[in-house]
Short mmCIF file of C-alpha atoms in Angstrom, two decimals:
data_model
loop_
_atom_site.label_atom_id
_atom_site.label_comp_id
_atom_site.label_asym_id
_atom_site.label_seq_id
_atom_site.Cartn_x
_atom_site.Cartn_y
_atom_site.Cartn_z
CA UNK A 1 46.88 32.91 -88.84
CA UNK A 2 48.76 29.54 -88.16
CA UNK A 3 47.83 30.33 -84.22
CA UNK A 4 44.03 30.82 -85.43
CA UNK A 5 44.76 27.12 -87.58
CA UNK A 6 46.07 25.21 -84.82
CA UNK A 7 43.21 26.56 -82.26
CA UNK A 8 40.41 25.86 -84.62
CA UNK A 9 42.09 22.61 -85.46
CA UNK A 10 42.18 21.33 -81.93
CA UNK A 11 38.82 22.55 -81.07
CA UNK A 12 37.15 20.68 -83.92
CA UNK A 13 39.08 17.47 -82.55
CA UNK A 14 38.22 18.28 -78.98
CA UNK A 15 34.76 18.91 -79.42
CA UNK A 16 34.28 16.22 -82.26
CA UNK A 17 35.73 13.20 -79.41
CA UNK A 18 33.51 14.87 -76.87
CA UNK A 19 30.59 15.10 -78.59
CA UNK A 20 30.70 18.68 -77.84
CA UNK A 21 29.24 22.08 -79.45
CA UNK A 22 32.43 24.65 -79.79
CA UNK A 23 31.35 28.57 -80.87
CA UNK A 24 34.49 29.79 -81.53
CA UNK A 25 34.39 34.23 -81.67
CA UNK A 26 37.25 34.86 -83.85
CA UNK A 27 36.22 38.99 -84.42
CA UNK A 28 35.63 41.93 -82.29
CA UNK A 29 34.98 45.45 -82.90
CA UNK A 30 38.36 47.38 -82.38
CA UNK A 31 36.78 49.75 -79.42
CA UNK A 32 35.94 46.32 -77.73
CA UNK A 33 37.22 47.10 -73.68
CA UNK A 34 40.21 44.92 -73.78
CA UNK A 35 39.80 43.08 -70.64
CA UNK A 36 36.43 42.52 -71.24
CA UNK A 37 35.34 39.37 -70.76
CA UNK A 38 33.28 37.67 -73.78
CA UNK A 39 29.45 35.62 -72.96
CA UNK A 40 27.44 32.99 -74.94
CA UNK A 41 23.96 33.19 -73.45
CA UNK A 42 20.85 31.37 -75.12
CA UNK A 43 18.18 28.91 -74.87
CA UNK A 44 21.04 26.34 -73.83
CA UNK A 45 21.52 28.45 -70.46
CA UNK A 46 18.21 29.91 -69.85
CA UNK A 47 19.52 33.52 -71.17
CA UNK A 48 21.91 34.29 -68.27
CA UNK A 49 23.83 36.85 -69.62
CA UNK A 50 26.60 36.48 -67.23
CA UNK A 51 26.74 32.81 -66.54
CA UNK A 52 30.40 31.78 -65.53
CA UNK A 53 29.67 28.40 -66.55
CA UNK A 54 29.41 30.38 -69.75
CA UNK A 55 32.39 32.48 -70.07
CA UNK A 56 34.12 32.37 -73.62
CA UNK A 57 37.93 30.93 -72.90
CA UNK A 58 40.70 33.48 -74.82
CA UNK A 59 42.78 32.00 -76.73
CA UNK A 60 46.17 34.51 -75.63
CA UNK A 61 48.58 34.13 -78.83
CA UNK A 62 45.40 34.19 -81.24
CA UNK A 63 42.97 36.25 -79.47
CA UNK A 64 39.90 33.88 -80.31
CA UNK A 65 37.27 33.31 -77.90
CA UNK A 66 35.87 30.28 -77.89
CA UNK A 67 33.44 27.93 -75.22
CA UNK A 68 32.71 23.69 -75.49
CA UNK A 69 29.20 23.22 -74.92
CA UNK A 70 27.43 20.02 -73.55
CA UNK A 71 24.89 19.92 -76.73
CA UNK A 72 24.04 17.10 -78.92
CA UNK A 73 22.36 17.83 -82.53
CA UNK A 74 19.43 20.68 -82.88
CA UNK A 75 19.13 24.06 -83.22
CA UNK A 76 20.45 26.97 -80.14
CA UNK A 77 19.05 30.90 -80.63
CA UNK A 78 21.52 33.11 -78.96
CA UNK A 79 23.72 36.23 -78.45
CA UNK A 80 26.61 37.19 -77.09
CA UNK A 81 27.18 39.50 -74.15
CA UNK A 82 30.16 41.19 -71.69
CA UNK A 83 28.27 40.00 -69.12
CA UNK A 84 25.01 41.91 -68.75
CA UNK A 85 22.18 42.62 -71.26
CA UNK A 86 23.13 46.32 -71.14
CA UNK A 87 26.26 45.18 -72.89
CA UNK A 88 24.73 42.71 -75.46
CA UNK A 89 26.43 42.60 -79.19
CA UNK A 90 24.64 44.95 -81.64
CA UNK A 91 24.95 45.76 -85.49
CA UNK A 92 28.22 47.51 -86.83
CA UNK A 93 26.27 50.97 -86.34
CA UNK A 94 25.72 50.10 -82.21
CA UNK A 95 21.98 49.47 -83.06
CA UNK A 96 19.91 46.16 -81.98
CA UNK A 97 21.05 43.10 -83.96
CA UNK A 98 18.38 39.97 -83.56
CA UNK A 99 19.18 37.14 -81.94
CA UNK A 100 21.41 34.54 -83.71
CA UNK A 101 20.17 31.08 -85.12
CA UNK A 102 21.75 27.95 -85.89
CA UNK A 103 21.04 24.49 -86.67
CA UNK A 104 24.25 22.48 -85.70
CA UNK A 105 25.14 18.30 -85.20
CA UNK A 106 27.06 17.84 -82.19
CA UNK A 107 30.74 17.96 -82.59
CA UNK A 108 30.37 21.23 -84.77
CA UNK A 109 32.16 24.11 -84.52
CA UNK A 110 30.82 27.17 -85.06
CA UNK A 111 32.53 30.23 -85.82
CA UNK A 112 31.07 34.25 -85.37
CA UNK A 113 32.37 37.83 -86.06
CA UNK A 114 31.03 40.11 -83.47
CA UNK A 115 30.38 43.70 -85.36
CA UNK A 116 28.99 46.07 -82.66
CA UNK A 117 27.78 46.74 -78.79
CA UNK A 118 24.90 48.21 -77.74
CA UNK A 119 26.47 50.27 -75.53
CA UNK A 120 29.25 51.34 -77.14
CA UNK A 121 29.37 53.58 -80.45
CA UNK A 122 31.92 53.11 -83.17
CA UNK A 123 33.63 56.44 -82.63
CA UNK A 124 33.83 55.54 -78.78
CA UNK A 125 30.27 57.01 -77.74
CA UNK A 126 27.21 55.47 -75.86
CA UNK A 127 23.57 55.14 -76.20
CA UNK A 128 21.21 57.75 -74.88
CA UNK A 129 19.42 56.00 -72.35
CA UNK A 130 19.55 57.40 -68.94
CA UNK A 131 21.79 55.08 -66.28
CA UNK A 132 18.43 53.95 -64.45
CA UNK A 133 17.90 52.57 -67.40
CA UNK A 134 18.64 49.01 -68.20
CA UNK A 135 17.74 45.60 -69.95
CA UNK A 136 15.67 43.09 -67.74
CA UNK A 137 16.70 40.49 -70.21
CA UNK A 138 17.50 40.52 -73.58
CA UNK A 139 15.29 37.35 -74.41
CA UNK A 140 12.25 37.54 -72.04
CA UNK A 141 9.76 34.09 -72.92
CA UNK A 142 6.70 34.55 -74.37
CA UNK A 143 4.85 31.13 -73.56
CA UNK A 144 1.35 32.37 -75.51
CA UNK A 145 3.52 32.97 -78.20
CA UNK A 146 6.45 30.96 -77.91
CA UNK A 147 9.15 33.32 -78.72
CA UNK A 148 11.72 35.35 -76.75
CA UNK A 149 11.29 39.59 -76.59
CA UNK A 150 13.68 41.89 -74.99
CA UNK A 151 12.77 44.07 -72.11
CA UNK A 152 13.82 47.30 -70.26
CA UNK A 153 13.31 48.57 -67.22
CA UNK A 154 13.38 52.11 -65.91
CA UNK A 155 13.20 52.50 -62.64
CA UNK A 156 12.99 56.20 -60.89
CA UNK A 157 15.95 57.67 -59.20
CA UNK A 158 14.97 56.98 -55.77
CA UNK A 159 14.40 53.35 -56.01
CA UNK A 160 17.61 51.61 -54.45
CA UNK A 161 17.51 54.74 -51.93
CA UNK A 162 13.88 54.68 -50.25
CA UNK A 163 11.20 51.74 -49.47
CA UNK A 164 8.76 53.16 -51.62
CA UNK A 165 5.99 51.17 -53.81
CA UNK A 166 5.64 52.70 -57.68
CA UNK A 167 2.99 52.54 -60.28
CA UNK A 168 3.85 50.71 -63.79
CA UNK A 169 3.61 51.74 -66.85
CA UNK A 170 3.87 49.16 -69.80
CA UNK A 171 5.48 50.89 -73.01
CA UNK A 172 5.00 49.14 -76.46
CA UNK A 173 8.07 49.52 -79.22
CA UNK A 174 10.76 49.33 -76.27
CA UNK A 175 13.45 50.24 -79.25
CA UNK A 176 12.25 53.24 -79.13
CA UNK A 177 11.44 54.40 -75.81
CA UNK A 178 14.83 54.99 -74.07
CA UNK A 179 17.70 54.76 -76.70
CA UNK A 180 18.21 56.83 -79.87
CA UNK A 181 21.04 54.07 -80.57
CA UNK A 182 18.72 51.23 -80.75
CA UNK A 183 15.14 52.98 -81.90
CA UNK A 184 13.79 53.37 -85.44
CA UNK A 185 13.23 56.79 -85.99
CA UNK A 186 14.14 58.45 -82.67
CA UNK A 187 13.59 57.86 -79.54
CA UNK A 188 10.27 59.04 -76.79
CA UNK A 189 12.52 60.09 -74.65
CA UNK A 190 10.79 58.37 -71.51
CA UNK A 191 13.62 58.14 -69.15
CA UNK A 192 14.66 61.69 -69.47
CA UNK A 193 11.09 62.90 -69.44
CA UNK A 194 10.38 61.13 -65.90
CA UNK A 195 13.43 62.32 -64.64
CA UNK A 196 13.24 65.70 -65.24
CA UNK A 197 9.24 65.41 -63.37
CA UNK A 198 11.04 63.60 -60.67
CA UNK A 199 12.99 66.13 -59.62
CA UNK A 200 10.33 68.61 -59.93
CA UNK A 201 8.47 66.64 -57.38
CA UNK A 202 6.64 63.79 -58.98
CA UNK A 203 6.68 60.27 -56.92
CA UNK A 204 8.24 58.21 -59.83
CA UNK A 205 7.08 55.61 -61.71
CA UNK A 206 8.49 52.09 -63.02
CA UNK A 207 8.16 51.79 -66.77
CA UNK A 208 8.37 48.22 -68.86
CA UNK A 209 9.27 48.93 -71.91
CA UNK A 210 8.93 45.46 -74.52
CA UNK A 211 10.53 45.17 -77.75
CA UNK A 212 8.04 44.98 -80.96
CA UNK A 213 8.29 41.70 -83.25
CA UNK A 214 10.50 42.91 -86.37
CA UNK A 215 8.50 43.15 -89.11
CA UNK A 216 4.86 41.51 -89.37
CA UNK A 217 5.52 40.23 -85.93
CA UNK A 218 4.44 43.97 -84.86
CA UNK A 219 1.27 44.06 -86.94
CA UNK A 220 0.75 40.25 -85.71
CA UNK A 221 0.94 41.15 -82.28
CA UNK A 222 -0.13 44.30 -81.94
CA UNK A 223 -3.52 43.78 -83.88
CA UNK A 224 -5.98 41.88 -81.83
CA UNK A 225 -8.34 40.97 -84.78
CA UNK A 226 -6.93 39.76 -88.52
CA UNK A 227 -6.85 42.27 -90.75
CA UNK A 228 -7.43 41.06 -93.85
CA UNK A 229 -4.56 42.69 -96.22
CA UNK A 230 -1.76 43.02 -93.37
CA UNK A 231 -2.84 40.14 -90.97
CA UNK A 232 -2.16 40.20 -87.65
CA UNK A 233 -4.53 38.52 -84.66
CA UNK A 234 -2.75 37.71 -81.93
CA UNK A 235 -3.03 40.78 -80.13
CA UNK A 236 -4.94 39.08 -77.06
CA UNK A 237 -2.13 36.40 -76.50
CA UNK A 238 0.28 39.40 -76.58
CA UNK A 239 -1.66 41.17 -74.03
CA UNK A 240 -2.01 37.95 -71.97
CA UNK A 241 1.41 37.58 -72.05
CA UNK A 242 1.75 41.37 -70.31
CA UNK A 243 -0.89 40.37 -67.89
CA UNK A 244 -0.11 36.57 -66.89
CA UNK A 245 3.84 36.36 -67.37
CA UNK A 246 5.43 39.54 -67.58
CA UNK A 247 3.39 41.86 -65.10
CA UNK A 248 3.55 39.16 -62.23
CA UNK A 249 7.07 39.27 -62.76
CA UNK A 250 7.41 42.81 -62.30
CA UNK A 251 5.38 42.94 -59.39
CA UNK A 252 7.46 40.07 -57.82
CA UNK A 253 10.72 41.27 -58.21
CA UNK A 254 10.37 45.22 -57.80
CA UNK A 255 8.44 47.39 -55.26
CA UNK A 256 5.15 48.10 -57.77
CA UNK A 257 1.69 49.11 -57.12
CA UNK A 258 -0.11 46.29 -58.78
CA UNK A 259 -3.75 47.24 -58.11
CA UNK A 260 -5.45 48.32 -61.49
CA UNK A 261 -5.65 52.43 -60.52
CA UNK A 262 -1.78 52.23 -60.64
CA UNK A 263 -1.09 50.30 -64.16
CA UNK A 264 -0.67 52.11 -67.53
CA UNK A 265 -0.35 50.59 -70.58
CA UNK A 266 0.71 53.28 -73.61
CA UNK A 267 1.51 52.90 -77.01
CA UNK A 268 1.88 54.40 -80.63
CA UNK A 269 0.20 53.41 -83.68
CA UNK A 270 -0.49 49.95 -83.86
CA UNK A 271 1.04 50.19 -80.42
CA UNK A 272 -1.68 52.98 -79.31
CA UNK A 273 -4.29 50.11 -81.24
CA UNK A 274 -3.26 47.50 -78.58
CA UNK A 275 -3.00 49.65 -75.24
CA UNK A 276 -6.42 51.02 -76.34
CA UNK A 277 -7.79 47.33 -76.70
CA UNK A 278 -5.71 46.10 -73.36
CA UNK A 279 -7.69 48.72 -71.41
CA UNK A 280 -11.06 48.26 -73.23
CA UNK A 281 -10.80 44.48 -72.90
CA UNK A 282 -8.78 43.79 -69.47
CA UNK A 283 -10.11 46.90 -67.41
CA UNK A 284 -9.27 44.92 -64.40
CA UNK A 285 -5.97 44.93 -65.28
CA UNK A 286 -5.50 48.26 -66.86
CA UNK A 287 -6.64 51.10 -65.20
CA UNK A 288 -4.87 53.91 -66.91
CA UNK A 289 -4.69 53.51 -70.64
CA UNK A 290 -2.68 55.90 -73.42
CA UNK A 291 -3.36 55.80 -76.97
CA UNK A 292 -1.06 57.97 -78.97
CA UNK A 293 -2.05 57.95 -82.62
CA UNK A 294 -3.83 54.87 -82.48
CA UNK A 295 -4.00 52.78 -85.76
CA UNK A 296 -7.42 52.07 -85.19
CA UNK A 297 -7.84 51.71 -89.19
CA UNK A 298 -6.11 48.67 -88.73
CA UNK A 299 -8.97 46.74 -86.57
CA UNK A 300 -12.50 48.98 -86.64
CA UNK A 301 -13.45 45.70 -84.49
CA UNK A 302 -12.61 47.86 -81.73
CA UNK A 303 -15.45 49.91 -81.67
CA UNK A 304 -17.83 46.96 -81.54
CA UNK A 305 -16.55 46.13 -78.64
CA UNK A 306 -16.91 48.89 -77.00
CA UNK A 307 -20.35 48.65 -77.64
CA UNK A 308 -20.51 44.80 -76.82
CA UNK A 309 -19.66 45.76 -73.35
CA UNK A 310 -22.41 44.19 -70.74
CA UNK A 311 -20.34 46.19 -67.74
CA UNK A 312 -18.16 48.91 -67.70
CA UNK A 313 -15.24 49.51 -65.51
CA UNK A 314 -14.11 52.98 -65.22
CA UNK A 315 -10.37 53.83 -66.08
CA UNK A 316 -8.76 57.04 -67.55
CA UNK A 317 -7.77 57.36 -71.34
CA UNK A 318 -5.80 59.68 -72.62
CA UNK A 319 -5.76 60.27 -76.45
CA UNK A 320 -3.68 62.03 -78.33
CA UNK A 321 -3.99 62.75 -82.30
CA UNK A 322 -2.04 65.22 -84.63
CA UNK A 323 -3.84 67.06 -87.27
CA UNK A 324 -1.39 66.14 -89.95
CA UNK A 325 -2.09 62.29 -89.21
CA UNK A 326 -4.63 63.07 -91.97
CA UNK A 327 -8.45 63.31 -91.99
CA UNK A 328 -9.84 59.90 -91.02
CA UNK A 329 -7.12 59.26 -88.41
CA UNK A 330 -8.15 62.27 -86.42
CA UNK A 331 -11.66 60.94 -86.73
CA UNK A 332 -11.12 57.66 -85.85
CA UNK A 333 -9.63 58.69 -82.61
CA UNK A 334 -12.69 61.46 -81.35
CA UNK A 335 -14.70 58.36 -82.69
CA UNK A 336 -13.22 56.05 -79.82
CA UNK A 337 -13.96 58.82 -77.39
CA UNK A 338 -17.75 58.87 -78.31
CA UNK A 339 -17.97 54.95 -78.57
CA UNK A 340 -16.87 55.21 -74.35
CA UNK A 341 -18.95 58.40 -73.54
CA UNK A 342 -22.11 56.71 -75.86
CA UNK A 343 -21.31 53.48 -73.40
CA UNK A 344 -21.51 55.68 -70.34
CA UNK A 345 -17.51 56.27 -69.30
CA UNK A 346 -16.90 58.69 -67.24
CA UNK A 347 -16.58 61.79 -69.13
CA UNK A 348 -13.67 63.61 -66.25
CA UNK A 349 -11.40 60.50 -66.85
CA UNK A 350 -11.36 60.56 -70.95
CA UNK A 351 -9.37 63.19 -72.89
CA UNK A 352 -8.40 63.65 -76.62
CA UNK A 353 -6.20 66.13 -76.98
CA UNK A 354 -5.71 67.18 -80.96
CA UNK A 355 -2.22 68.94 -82.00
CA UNK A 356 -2.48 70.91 -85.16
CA UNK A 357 1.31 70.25 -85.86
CA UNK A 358 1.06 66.75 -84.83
CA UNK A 359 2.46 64.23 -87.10
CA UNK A 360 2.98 60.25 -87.05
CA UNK A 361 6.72 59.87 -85.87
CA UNK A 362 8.72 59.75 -82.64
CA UNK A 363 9.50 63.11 -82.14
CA UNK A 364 5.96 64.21 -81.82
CA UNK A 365 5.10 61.09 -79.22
CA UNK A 366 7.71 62.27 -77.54
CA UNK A 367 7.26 65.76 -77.26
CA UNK A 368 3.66 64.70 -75.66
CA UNK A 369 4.67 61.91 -73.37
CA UNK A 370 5.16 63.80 -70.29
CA UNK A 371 1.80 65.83 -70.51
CA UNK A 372 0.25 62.16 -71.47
CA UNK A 373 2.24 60.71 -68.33
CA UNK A 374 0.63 63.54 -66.03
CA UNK A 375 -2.65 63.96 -67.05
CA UNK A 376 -2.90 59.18 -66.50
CA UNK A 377 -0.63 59.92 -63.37
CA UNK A 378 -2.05 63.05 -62.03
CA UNK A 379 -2.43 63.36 -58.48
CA UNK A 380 -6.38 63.58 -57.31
CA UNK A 381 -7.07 67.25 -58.03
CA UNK A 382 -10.12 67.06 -59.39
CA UNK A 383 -11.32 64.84 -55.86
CA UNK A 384 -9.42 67.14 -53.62
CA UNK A 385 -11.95 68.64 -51.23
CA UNK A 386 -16.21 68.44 -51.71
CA UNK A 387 -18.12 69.89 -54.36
CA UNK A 388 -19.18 72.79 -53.36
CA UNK A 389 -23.17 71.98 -52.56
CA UNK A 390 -24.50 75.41 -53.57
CA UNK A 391 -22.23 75.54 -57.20
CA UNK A 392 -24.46 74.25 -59.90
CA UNK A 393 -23.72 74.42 -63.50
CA UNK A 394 -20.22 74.98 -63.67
CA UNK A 395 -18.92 74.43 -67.45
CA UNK A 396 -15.64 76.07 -69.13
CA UNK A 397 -15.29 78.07 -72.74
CA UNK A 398 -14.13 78.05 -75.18
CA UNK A 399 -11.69 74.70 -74.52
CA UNK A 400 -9.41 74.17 -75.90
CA UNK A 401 -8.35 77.62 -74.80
CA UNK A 402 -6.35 80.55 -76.52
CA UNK A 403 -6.02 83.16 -74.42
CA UNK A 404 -9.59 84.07 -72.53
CA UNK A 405 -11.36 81.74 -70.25
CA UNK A 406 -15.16 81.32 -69.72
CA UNK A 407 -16.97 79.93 -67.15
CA UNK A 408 -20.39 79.44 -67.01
CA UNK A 409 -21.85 78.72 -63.38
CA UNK A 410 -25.00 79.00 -61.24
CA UNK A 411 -24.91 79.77 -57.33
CA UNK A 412 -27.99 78.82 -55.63
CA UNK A 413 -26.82 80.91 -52.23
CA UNK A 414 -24.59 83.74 -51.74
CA UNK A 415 -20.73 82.95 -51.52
CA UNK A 416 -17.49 83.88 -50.86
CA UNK A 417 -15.47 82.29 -54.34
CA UNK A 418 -11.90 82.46 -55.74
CA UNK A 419 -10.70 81.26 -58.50
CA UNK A 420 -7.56 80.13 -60.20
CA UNK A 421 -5.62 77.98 -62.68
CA UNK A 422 -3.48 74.53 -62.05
CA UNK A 423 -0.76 73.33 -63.92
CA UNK A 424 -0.76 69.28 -63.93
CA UNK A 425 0.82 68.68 -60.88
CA UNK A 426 -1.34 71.47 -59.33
CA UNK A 427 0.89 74.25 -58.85
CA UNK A 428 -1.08 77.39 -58.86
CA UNK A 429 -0.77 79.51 -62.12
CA UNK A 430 -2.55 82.14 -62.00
CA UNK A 431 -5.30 83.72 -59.76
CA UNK A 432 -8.18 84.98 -62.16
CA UNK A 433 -11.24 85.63 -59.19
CA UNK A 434 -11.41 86.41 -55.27
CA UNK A 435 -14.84 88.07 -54.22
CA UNK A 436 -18.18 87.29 -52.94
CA UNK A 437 -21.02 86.48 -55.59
CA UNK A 438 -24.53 86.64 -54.74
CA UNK A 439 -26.97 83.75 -55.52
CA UNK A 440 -27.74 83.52 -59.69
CA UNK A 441 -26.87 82.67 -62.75
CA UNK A 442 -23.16 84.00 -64.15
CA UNK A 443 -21.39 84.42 -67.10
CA UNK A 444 -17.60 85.72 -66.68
CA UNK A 445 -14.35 85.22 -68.51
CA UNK A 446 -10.94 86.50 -68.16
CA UNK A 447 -7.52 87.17 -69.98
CA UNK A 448 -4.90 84.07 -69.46
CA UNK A 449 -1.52 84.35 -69.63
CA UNK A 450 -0.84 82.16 -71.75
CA UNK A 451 1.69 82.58 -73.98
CA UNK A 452 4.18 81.71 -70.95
CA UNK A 453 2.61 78.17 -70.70
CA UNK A 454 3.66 75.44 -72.54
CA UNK A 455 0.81 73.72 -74.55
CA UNK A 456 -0.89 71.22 -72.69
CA UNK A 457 -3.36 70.65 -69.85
CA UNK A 458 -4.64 72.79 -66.71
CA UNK A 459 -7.07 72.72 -64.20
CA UNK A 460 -9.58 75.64 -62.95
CA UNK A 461 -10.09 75.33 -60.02
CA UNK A 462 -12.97 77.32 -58.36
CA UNK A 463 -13.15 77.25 -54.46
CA UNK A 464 -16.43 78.54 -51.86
CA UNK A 465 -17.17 78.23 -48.69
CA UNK A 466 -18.44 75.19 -48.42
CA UNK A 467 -16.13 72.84 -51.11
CA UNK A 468 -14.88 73.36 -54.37
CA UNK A 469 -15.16 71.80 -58.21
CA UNK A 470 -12.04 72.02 -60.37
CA UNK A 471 -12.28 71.69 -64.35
CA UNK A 472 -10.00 70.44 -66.55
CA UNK A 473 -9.04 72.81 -70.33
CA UNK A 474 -6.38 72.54 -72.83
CA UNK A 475 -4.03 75.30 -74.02
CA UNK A 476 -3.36 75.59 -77.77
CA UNK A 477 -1.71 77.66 -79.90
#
């Protein structure tokens, strides 16, 4: 204690004849790497998270950490770090702590107890997210709304090993996208998900995951229109800040595909609410657009203007809905898909897909992320090849499917024809036709086996002589 005394003692004299702002760290967790060097970063340094400039002295008899800072009165918003933002300080439990506050006159000395780190557990464990994984910066600016947000980054295995360009996808609720340690309720499990698809083949894909605003800062910027009893309303300068400020920083600084056909933007809830309005409103922008059990309760504005549209832009929606969300949720969300078919969308690039053991919570947007992910992402399979110019009429039943498969078709010439089913990276299933029909009308339906695929979506595709058609169902139990 008298070593702590005589430190904190000298500091205050030092930085009080120096006009000087000392933070002074005088507690660490007890797992803290020992040789582990201690950060300040904040609005003072532009949020470097390893700044040398900004490395905490240690104090060797008391252990204190402590740093003189060029500062004269006001107010500095900052954290402190080992030097990276994948090692920024967290709460005693490991779990996001926000950023630190204070109003100080120059000569103070300020004093903090660090309780956790984000990637470190108390009982000596880690977060979940994968090692591609990691934090762009733990205070990204928002100019439109004049606040700081962190950011990850995921970027596929490949990435530091090839040349190639990636399409983006921009995640809402970053807490809980990659790390169980730092999400609400559990985490979507995005990293391990793309992964997993990566070594099965897929090309890979970047994903931006952003931090919500604690509290009504989520409703405020996730709702583009005021809500009356909750608020919100700032949803467009939240989108404009993915489009104008965060996006072009993406595309500057990493290998992306930046054209429209390769950006996503996906969300939950009043995250699903905003990704839904980002694509309505910016299609320019957002080509690929995923809803998951949109709060669209929260601003029925949205339908209007879907209507309001003078022009529409293509792009590819994916919905998805569970039927314990309740009654007017599941409406609200096969209402959205009629607003864009009434306004003339393309009916091949919209799909609501309906759980019946779907409920609102992570685990369930999880579970679905990867079939939401390929279905946006899928490669061209319903372009490969030309339609067949003698196949007319060519509809599937019942869908979503059980376990037989109609198909409804009209040849107008004779033709050899087979026929089979596509997973969503187009891997062949199953073959369910090979033969020659003669020119007519036809009505045909086989067994599927379906009980060995997982729930989801798959492709018929049906093949002649002269091109082929291939129809999208859904499999549900």
């Amino acid at each position: 204690m008298k070593y702590l005394l005589s430190v904190l003692l000298c500091l205050s004299f030092w930085a009080i004849s120096s006009a000087q702002l000392t933070i002074v760290v005088d507690q660490l967790p007890v797992y803290t790497p020992p040789d582990d060097p201690i950060y300040v970063a904040g609005t003072f340094n532009n949020w470097s998270a390893g700044a040398e400039d900004f490395k905490m002295t240690r104090d060797i008899d008391s252990g204190v950490f402590y740093i003189d800072i060029s500062q004269g009165d006001g107010t500095a918003t900052f954290k402190f770090t080992r030097g990276e933002w994948a090692k920024v300080e967290a709460d005693a439990q490991g779990n996001y702590r926000p950023d630190r506050s204070v109003r100080y006159a120059a000569g103070d000395t300020l004093r903090f107890q660090i309780a956790g780190w984000e990637d470190l557990r108390p009982g000596g464990g880690s977060g979940t997210a994968a090692p591609n994984v990691q934090i762009l910066t733990d205070s990204f600016y928002m100019p439109q709304l004049d606040r700081y947000r962190r950011v990850w980054l995921y970027l596929p295995p490949d990435y530091a090993s090839s040349n190639k360009f990636y399409p983006v996808l921009y995640l809402q609720d970053g807490q809980n996208v990659f790390n169980a340690a730092t999400s609400f309720s559990g985490e979507w499990q995005v990293d391990e998900t793309l992964n997993s698809l990566f070594e099965q083949g897929d090309p890979g894909a970047i994903a931006v995951a952003i931090d919500n605003g604690a509290g009504s800062l989520r409703m405020e910027e996730y709702a583009p229109w005021v809500n009356q009893t909750y608020g919100g309303g700032s949803g467009d300068a939240y989108v404009q800040f993915i489009i104008n400020t965060l996006k072009p920083y993406i595309d500057e600084h990493y290998r992306t595909k930046p054209q429209r056909e390769h950006t996503a933007i996906i969300g939950s809830s009043l995250g699903g609410l905003i990704a839904a309005y980002a694509g309505i409103e910016y299609p320019e922008v957002f080509g690929k657009v995923g809803p998951l059990s949109p709060a669209y309760w929260f601003n029925p504005e949205i339908y209007e203007l879907v209507a309001d549209r003078e022009e529409t832009q293509p792009f590819r929606m994916y919905q998805l809905v569970g039927t314990q969300e309740g009654a007017s949720t599941v409406t609200n969300v096969y209402r959205m898909e009629n607003a864009l078919r009434a306004k003339g969308y393309d009916l091949s690039d919209l799909l609501t897909v309906e759980q019946s053991d779907g409920t609102h919570s992570e685990w369930f947007w999880a579970r679905e992320f990867k079939d939401a992910y390929l279905w946006l992402f899928r490669q061209e399979t319903t372009s490969i090849g030309e339609p067949s110019n003698h196949l007319r009429s060519t509809l599937l039943f019942p869908n979503p499917v059980n376990d037989q498969l109609g198909l409804k078709l009209e040849l107008t010439q004779s033709s050899k024809m087979t026929i089979d089913v596509l997973d969503l990276l187009g891997t062949p299933l199953q073959s369910i036709f090979e033969g020659t029909l003669a020119s007519g009308q036809y009505q045909l339906s086989w067994n599927l086996k379906v009980e060995d695929w997982p729930v989801g979506i798959y492709f018929c595709r049906i093949r002649g002589e002269s091109g082929q058609q291939v129809l999208k169902f859904q499999v549900r139990r």
